[in-house]
Structures are given as C-alpha cells and as structure tokens.
Amino acid sequence: MTSTDRDNTVTTIKGAAPGVIVALRRAAAIAAEHGHNYISVEDLLSAILGAEPMSLLEVHWQLRGGGALTFPEVRQLVDSIIPGPVIGNHGPPEPATVTFEWTGPHAAEFTEAINRQS
C-alpha cells in the first residue's frame, strides 16, 4: 500500500496560544502511544485534561470545591475560563484560523463532512 492509497491531512493553525501547541503535541504523543497515526478528538481531550503542570481547567475546578460535575457543569466551567478580548498589542493581528488539505481515497467525503460541521 502506497501513501497515496491512504488518507492524510496537513492542518495549519494561525493564531494558536502556546497551550494549544503543547496540547496538540501531547495529543500526538497519546495517539502514537495508542497505535494510531492521527490525532483524534479523544486524544486531544486527554491531552487537555491531563495537562502537566495543572491545567487552568483543573485550577478553576478546584476553586469551585472540586468534586463530581455533570457534563453541563463541565461545559459551563470550560466556558467560564475562555479568555476575553486581547488588550494591548500582543498576539496576532488577525483572528485565529484553521485550514487543512486532505489527500487520499476519502478526501472529498471527509472534506465535505468537515466543512459541513465547522
């Protein structure tokens, strides 16, 4: 089987915070540890939740007293720590973007699905 017989993506992120790059790299390592050559949403979630040192999410969870949270409470907690607008002239001058190029036998199908969902 040649590389053209397999699906592949090249994804470019403009405007990523350092923590995003670290999480993506951790997710790639998690994917490799689990024997797959792509980063899944589950790999990324594991990388975010398992951040070392403690993630901002874990800090805010502890500030709320720790303990069990329902899924809607987790979503609310995450939404509550999303940064606000940048003040000053640091960071990229343009909004963040994610672009991708998909090649392989399922390129059209996956590209359509991605564009429909995002």
PDB file of N, CA and C in Angstrom, residues 45-100:
ATOM      1  N   LEU A  45      -8.632  15.663  23.896  1.00  0.00           N
ATOM      2  CA  LEU A  45      -9.294  15.838  25.187  1.00  0.00           C
ATOM      3  C   LEU A  45      -8.438  15.273  26.313  1.00  0.00           C
ATOM      4  N   SER A  46      -7.864  14.102  26.099  1.00  0.00           N
ATOM      5  CA  SER A  46      -6.983  13.503  27.102  1.00  0.00           C
ATOM      6  C   SER A  46      -5.777  14.398  27.368  1.00  0.00           C
ATOM      7  N   ALA A  47      -5.207  14.971  26.308  1.00  0.00           N
ATOM      8  CA  ALA A  47      -4.054  15.865  26.461  1.00  0.00           C
ATOM      9  C   ALA A  47      -4.424  17.117  27.254  1.00  0.00           C
ATOM     10  N   ILE A  48      -5.611  17.659  26.994  1.00  0.00           N
ATOM     11  CA  ILE A  48      -6.043  18.865  27.698  1.00  0.00           C
ATOM     12  C   ILE A  48      -6.321  18.566  29.168  1.00  0.00           C
ATOM     13  N   LEU A  49      -7.026  17.480  29.412  1.00  0.00           N
ATOM     14  CA  LEU A  49      -7.386  17.146  30.798  1.00  0.00           C
ATOM     15  C   LEU A  49      -6.202  16.648  31.608  1.00  0.00           C
ATOM     16  N   GLY A  50      -5.210  16.106  30.936  1.00  0.00           N
ATOM     17  CA  GLY A  50      -4.052  15.571  31.644  1.00  0.00           C
ATOM     18  C   GLY A  50      -2.862  16.498  31.644  1.00  0.00           C
ATOM     19  N   ALA A  51      -3.092  17.780  31.406  1.00  0.00           N
ATOM     20  CA  ALA A  51      -2.001  18.744  31.306  1.00  0.00           C
ATOM     21  C   ALA A  51      -1.167  18.773  32.587  1.00  0.00           C
ATOM     22  N   GLU A  52       0.129  18.836  32.396  1.00  0.00           N
ATOM     23  CA  GLU A  52       1.076  18.982  33.499  1.00  0.00           C
ATOM     24  C   GLU A  52       1.924  20.207  33.217  1.00  0.00           C
ATOM     25  N   PRO A  53       2.160  21.107  34.109  1.00  0.00           N
ATOM     26  CA  PRO A  53       1.507  21.131  35.419  1.00  0.00           C
ATOM     27  C   PRO A  53       0.011  21.368  35.273  1.00  0.00           C
ATOM     28  N   MET A  54      -0.656  21.462  36.361  1.00  0.00           N
ATOM     29  CA  MET A  54      -2.110  21.538  36.417  1.00  0.00           C
ATOM     30  C   MET A  54      -2.676  22.523  35.390  1.00  0.00           C
ATOM     31  N   SER A  55      -3.693  22.084  34.670  1.00  0.00           N
ATOM     32  CA  SER A  55      -4.325  22.951  33.673  1.00  0.00           C
ATOM     33  C   SER A  55      -5.177  24.013  34.358  1.00  0.00           C
ATOM     34  N   LEU A  56      -5.433  25.081  33.614  1.00  0.00           N
ATOM     35  CA  LEU A  56      -6.296  26.145  34.127  1.00  0.00           C
ATOM     36  C   LEU A  56      -7.673  25.594  34.471  1.00  0.00           C
ATOM     37  N   LEU A  57      -8.136  24.635  33.675  1.00  0.00           N
ATOM     38  CA  LEU A  57      -9.424  24.000  33.950  1.00  0.00           C
ATOM     39  C   LEU A  57      -9.415  23.333  35.322  1.00  0.00           C
ATOM     40  N   GLU A  58      -8.347  22.611  35.619  1.00  0.00           N
ATOM     41  CA  GLU A  58      -8.262  21.941  36.922  1.00  0.00           C
ATOM     42  C   GLU A  58      -8.172  22.950  38.055  1.00  0.00           C
ATOM     43  N   VAL A  59      -7.449  24.048  37.861  1.00  0.00           N
ATOM     44  CA  VAL A  59      -7.354  25.099  38.885  1.00  0.00           C
ATOM     45  C   VAL A  59      -8.746  25.639  39.198  1.00  0.00           C
ATOM     46  N   HIS A  60      -9.518  25.969  38.173  1.00  0.00           N
ATOM     47  CA  HIS A  60     -10.858  26.527  38.386  1.00  0.00           C
ATOM     48  C   HIS A  60     -11.808  25.491  38.965  1.00  0.00           C
ATOM     49  N   TRP A  61     -11.640  24.226  38.590  1.00  0.00           N
ATOM     50  CA  TRP A  61     -12.454  23.151  39.170  1.00  0.00           C
ATOM     51  C   TRP A  61     -12.191  23.085  40.677  1.00  0.00           C
ATOM     52  N   GLN A  62     -10.915  23.157  41.072  1.00  0.00           N
ATOM     53  CA  GLN A  62     -10.579  23.121  42.495  1.00  0.00           C
ATOM     54  C   GLN A  62     -11.111  24.347  43.225  1.00  0.00           C
ATOM     55  N   LEU A  63     -11.064  25.514  42.566  1.00  0.00           N
ATOM     56  CA  LEU A  63     -11.601  26.731  43.182  1.00  0.00           C
ATOM     57  C   LEU A  63     -13.100  26.615  43.438  1.00  0.00           C
ATOM     58  N   ARG A  64     -13.778  25.811  42.622  1.00  0.00           N
ATOM     59  CA  ARG A  64     -15.222  25.578  42.814  1.00  0.00           C
ATOM     60  C   ARG A  64     -15.489  24.485  43.838  1.00  0.00           C
ATOM     61  N   GLY A  65     -14.440  23.975  44.471  1.00  0.00           N
ATOM     62  CA  GLY A  65     -14.607  22.970  45.502  1.00  0.00           C
ATOM     63  C   GLY A  65     -14.341  21.551  45.050  1.00  0.00           C
ATOM     64  N   GLY A  66     -13.917  21.368  43.798  1.00  0.00           N
ATOM     65  CA  GLY A  66     -13.652  20.022  43.301  1.00  0.00           C
ATOM     66  C   GLY A  66     -14.936  19.210  43.262  1.00  0.00           C
ATOM     67  N   GLY A  67     -14.812  17.933  43.324  1.00  0.00           N
ATOM     68  CA  GLY A  67     -15.985  17.068  43.341  1.00  0.00           C
ATOM     69  C   GLY A  67     -16.537  16.798  41.957  1.00  0.00           C
ATOM     70  N   ALA A  68     -17.519  15.931  41.949  1.00  0.00           N
ATOM     71  CA  ALA A  68     -18.129  15.495  40.697  1.00  0.00           C
ATOM     72  C   ALA A  68     -18.897  16.629  40.030  1.00  0.00           C
ATOM     73  N   LEU A  69     -18.809  16.678  38.708  1.00  0.00           N
ATOM     74  CA  LEU A  69     -19.560  17.645  37.910  1.00  0.00           C
ATOM     75  C   LEU A  69     -20.358  16.887  36.865  1.00  0.00           C
ATOM     76  N   THR A  70     -21.531  17.384  36.570  1.00  0.00           N
ATOM     77  CA  THR A  70     -22.285  16.841  35.449  1.00  0.00           C
ATOM     78  C   THR A  70     -21.646  17.355  34.162  1.00  0.00           C
ATOM     79  N   PHE A  71     -21.992  16.733  33.040  1.00  0.00           N
ATOM     80  CA  PHE A  71     -21.438  17.196  31.774  1.00  0.00           C
ATOM     81  C   PHE A  71     -21.792  18.665  31.518  1.00  0.00           C
ATOM     82  N   PRO A  72     -23.047  19.109  31.729  1.00  0.00           N
ATOM     83  CA  PRO A  72     -23.337  20.534  31.531  1.00  0.00           C
ATOM     84  C   PRO A  72     -22.510  21.437  32.460  1.00  0.00           C
ATOM     85  N   GLU A  73     -22.214  20.976  33.665  1.00  0.00           N
ATOM     86  CA  GLU A  73     -21.387  21.772  34.577  1.00  0.00           C
ATOM     87  C   GLU A  73     -19.944  21.864  34.080  1.00  0.00           C
ATOM     88  N   VAL A  74     -19.441  20.790  33.483  1.00  0.00           N
ATOM     89  CA  VAL A  74     -18.100  20.824  32.898  1.00  0.00           C
ATOM     90  C   VAL A  74     -18.075  21.832  31.762  1.00  0.00           C
ATOM     91  N   ARG A  75     -19.082  21.776  30.888  1.00  0.00           N
ATOM     92  CA  ARG A  75     -19.157  22.740  29.775  1.00  0.00           C
ATOM     93  C   ARG A  75     -19.221  24.169  30.307  1.00  0.00           C
ATOM     94  N   GLN A  76     -20.022  24.403  31.346  1.00  0.00           N
ATOM     95  CA  GLN A  76     -20.145  25.741  31.931  1.00  0.00           C
ATOM     96  C   GLN A  76     -18.811  26.198  32.512  1.00  0.00           C
ATOM     97  N   LEU A  77     -18.108  25.291  33.187  1.00  0.00           N
ATOM     98  CA  LEU A  77     -16.800  25.624  33.748  1.00  0.00           C
ATOM     99  C   LEU A  77     -15.820  25.994  32.638  1.00  0.00           C
ATOM    100  N   VAL A  78     -15.792  25.204  31.587  1.00  0.00           N
ATOM    101  CA  VAL A  78     -14.896  25.497  30.460  1.00  0.00           C
ATOM    102  C   VAL A  78     -15.255  26.850  29.850  1.00  0.00           C
ATOM    103  N   ASP A  79     -16.532  27.081  29.609  1.00  0.00           N
ATOM    104  CA  ASP A  79     -16.960  28.364  29.024  1.00  0.00           C
ATOM    105  C   ASP A  79     -16.574  29.542  29.912  1.00  0.00           C
ATOM    106  N   SER A  80     -16.566  29.340  31.223  1.00  0.00           N
ATOM    107  CA  SER A  80     -16.271  30.429  32.158  1.00  0.00           C
ATOM    108  C   SER A  80     -14.804  30.838  32.150  1.00  0.00           C
ATOM    109  N   ILE A  81     -13.915  29.994  31.623  1.00  0.00           N
ATOM    110  CA  ILE A  81     -12.490  30.340  31.625  1.00  0.00           C
ATOM    111  C   ILE A  81     -11.963  30.702  30.242  1.00  0.00           C
ATOM    112  N   ILE A  82     -12.839  30.809  29.251  1.00  0.00           N
ATOM    113  CA  ILE A  82     -12.404  31.254  27.922  1.00  0.00           C
ATOM    114  C   ILE A  82     -11.944  32.705  28.029  1.00  0.00           C
ATOM    115  N   PRO A  83     -10.724  32.988  27.554  1.00  0.00           N
ATOM    116  CA  PRO A  83     -10.219  34.365  27.676  1.00  0.00           C
ATOM    117  C   PRO A  83     -11.080  35.365  26.912  1.00  0.00           C
ATOM    118  N   GLY A  84     -11.082  36.577  27.404  1.00  0.00           N
ATOM    119  CA  GLY A  84     -11.788  37.671  26.747  1.00  0.00           C
ATOM    120  C   GLY A  84     -10.923  38.318  25.683  1.00  0.00           C
ATOM    121  N   PRO A  85     -11.358  39.471  25.183  1.00  0.00           N
ATOM    122  CA  PRO A  85     -10.611  40.168  24.130  1.00  0.00           C
ATOM    123  C   PRO A  85      -9.201  40.543  24.591  1.00  0.00           C
ATOM    124  N   VAL A  86      -8.285  40.575  23.632  1.00  0.00           N
ATOM    125  CA  VAL A  86      -6.913  40.979  23.917  1.00  0.00           C
ATOM    126  C   VAL A  86      -6.876  42.474  24.162  1.00  0.00           C
ATOM    127  N   ILE A  87      -6.147  42.861  25.191  1.00  0.00           N
ATOM    128  CA  ILE A  87      -5.940  44.275  25.487  1.00  0.00           C
ATOM    129  C   ILE A  87      -4.478  44.580  25.184  1.00  0.00           C
ATOM    130  N   GLY A  88      -4.236  45.596  24.407  1.00  0.00           N
ATOM    131  CA  GLY A  88      -2.863  45.916  24.031  1.00  0.00           C
ATOM    132  C   GLY A  88      -2.534  45.373  22.659  1.00  0.00           C
ATOM    133  N   ASN A  89      -1.241  45.344  22.364  1.00  0.00           N
ATOM    134  CA  ASN A  89      -0.830  44.969  21.007  1.00  0.00           C
ATOM    135  C   ASN A  89      -0.079  43.642  20.960  1.00  0.00           C
ATOM    136  N   HIS A  90      -0.318  42.753  21.901  1.00  0.00           N
ATOM    137  CA  HIS A  90       0.316  41.432  21.814  1.00  0.00           C
ATOM    138  C   HIS A  90      -0.627  40.455  21.126  1.00  0.00           C
ATOM    139  N   GLY A  91      -0.065  39.381  20.641  1.00  0.00           N
ATOM    140  CA  GLY A  91      -0.871  38.389  19.923  1.00  0.00           C
ATOM    141  C   GLY A  91      -0.985  38.728  18.453  1.00  0.00           C
ATOM    142  N   PRO A  92      -1.565  37.809  17.688  1.00  0.00           N
ATOM    143  CA  PRO A  92      -1.686  38.017  16.241  1.00  0.00           C
ATOM    144  C   PRO A  92      -2.621  39.183  15.914  1.00  0.00           C
ATOM    145  N   PRO A  93      -2.372  39.833  14.779  1.00  0.00           N
ATOM    146  CA  PRO A  93      -3.226  40.961  14.395  1.00  0.00           C
ATOM    147  C   PRO A  93      -4.566  40.535  13.808  1.00  0.00           C
ATOM    148  N   GLU A  94      -4.696  39.286  13.390  1.00  0.00           N
ATOM    149  CA  GLU A  94      -5.913  38.790  12.747  1.00  0.00           C
ATOM    150  C   GLU A  94      -6.525  37.669  13.579  1.00  0.00           C
ATOM    151  N   PRO A  95      -7.821  37.400  13.430  1.00  0.00           N
ATOM    152  CA  PRO A  95      -8.455  36.285  14.147  1.00  0.00           C
ATOM    153  C   PRO A  95      -7.813  34.946  13.794  1.00  0.00           C
ATOM    154  N   ALA A  96      -7.887  34.027  14.717  1.00  0.00           N
ATOM    155  CA  ALA A  96      -7.336  32.689  14.513  1.00  0.00           C
ATOM    156  C   ALA A  96      -8.058  31.985  13.363  1.00  0.00           C
ATOM    157  N   THR A  97      -7.300  31.173  12.636  1.00  0.00           N
ATOM    158  CA  THR A  97      -7.874  30.379  11.542  1.00  0.00           C
ATOM    159  C   THR A  97      -7.297  28.968  11.565  1.00  0.00           C
ATOM    160  N   VAL A  98      -8.076  28.038  11.045  1.00  0.00           N
ATOM    161  CA  VAL A  98      -7.626  26.659  10.862  1.00  0.00           C
ATOM    162  C   VAL A  98      -7.947  26.274   9.423  1.00  0.00           C
ATOM    163  N   THR A  99      -6.921  25.895   8.690  1.00  0.00           N
ATOM    164  CA  THR A  99      -7.106  25.424   7.322  1.00  0.00           C
ATOM    165  C   THR A  99      -6.520  24.024   7.212  1.00  0.00           C
ATOM    166  N   PHE A 100      -6.968  23.291   6.221  1.00  0.00           N
ATOM    167  CA  PHE A 100      -6.468  21.927   6.050  1.00  0.00           C
ATOM    168  C   PHE A 100      -6.492  21.532   4.588  1.00  0.00           C
TER     169      PHE A 100
END
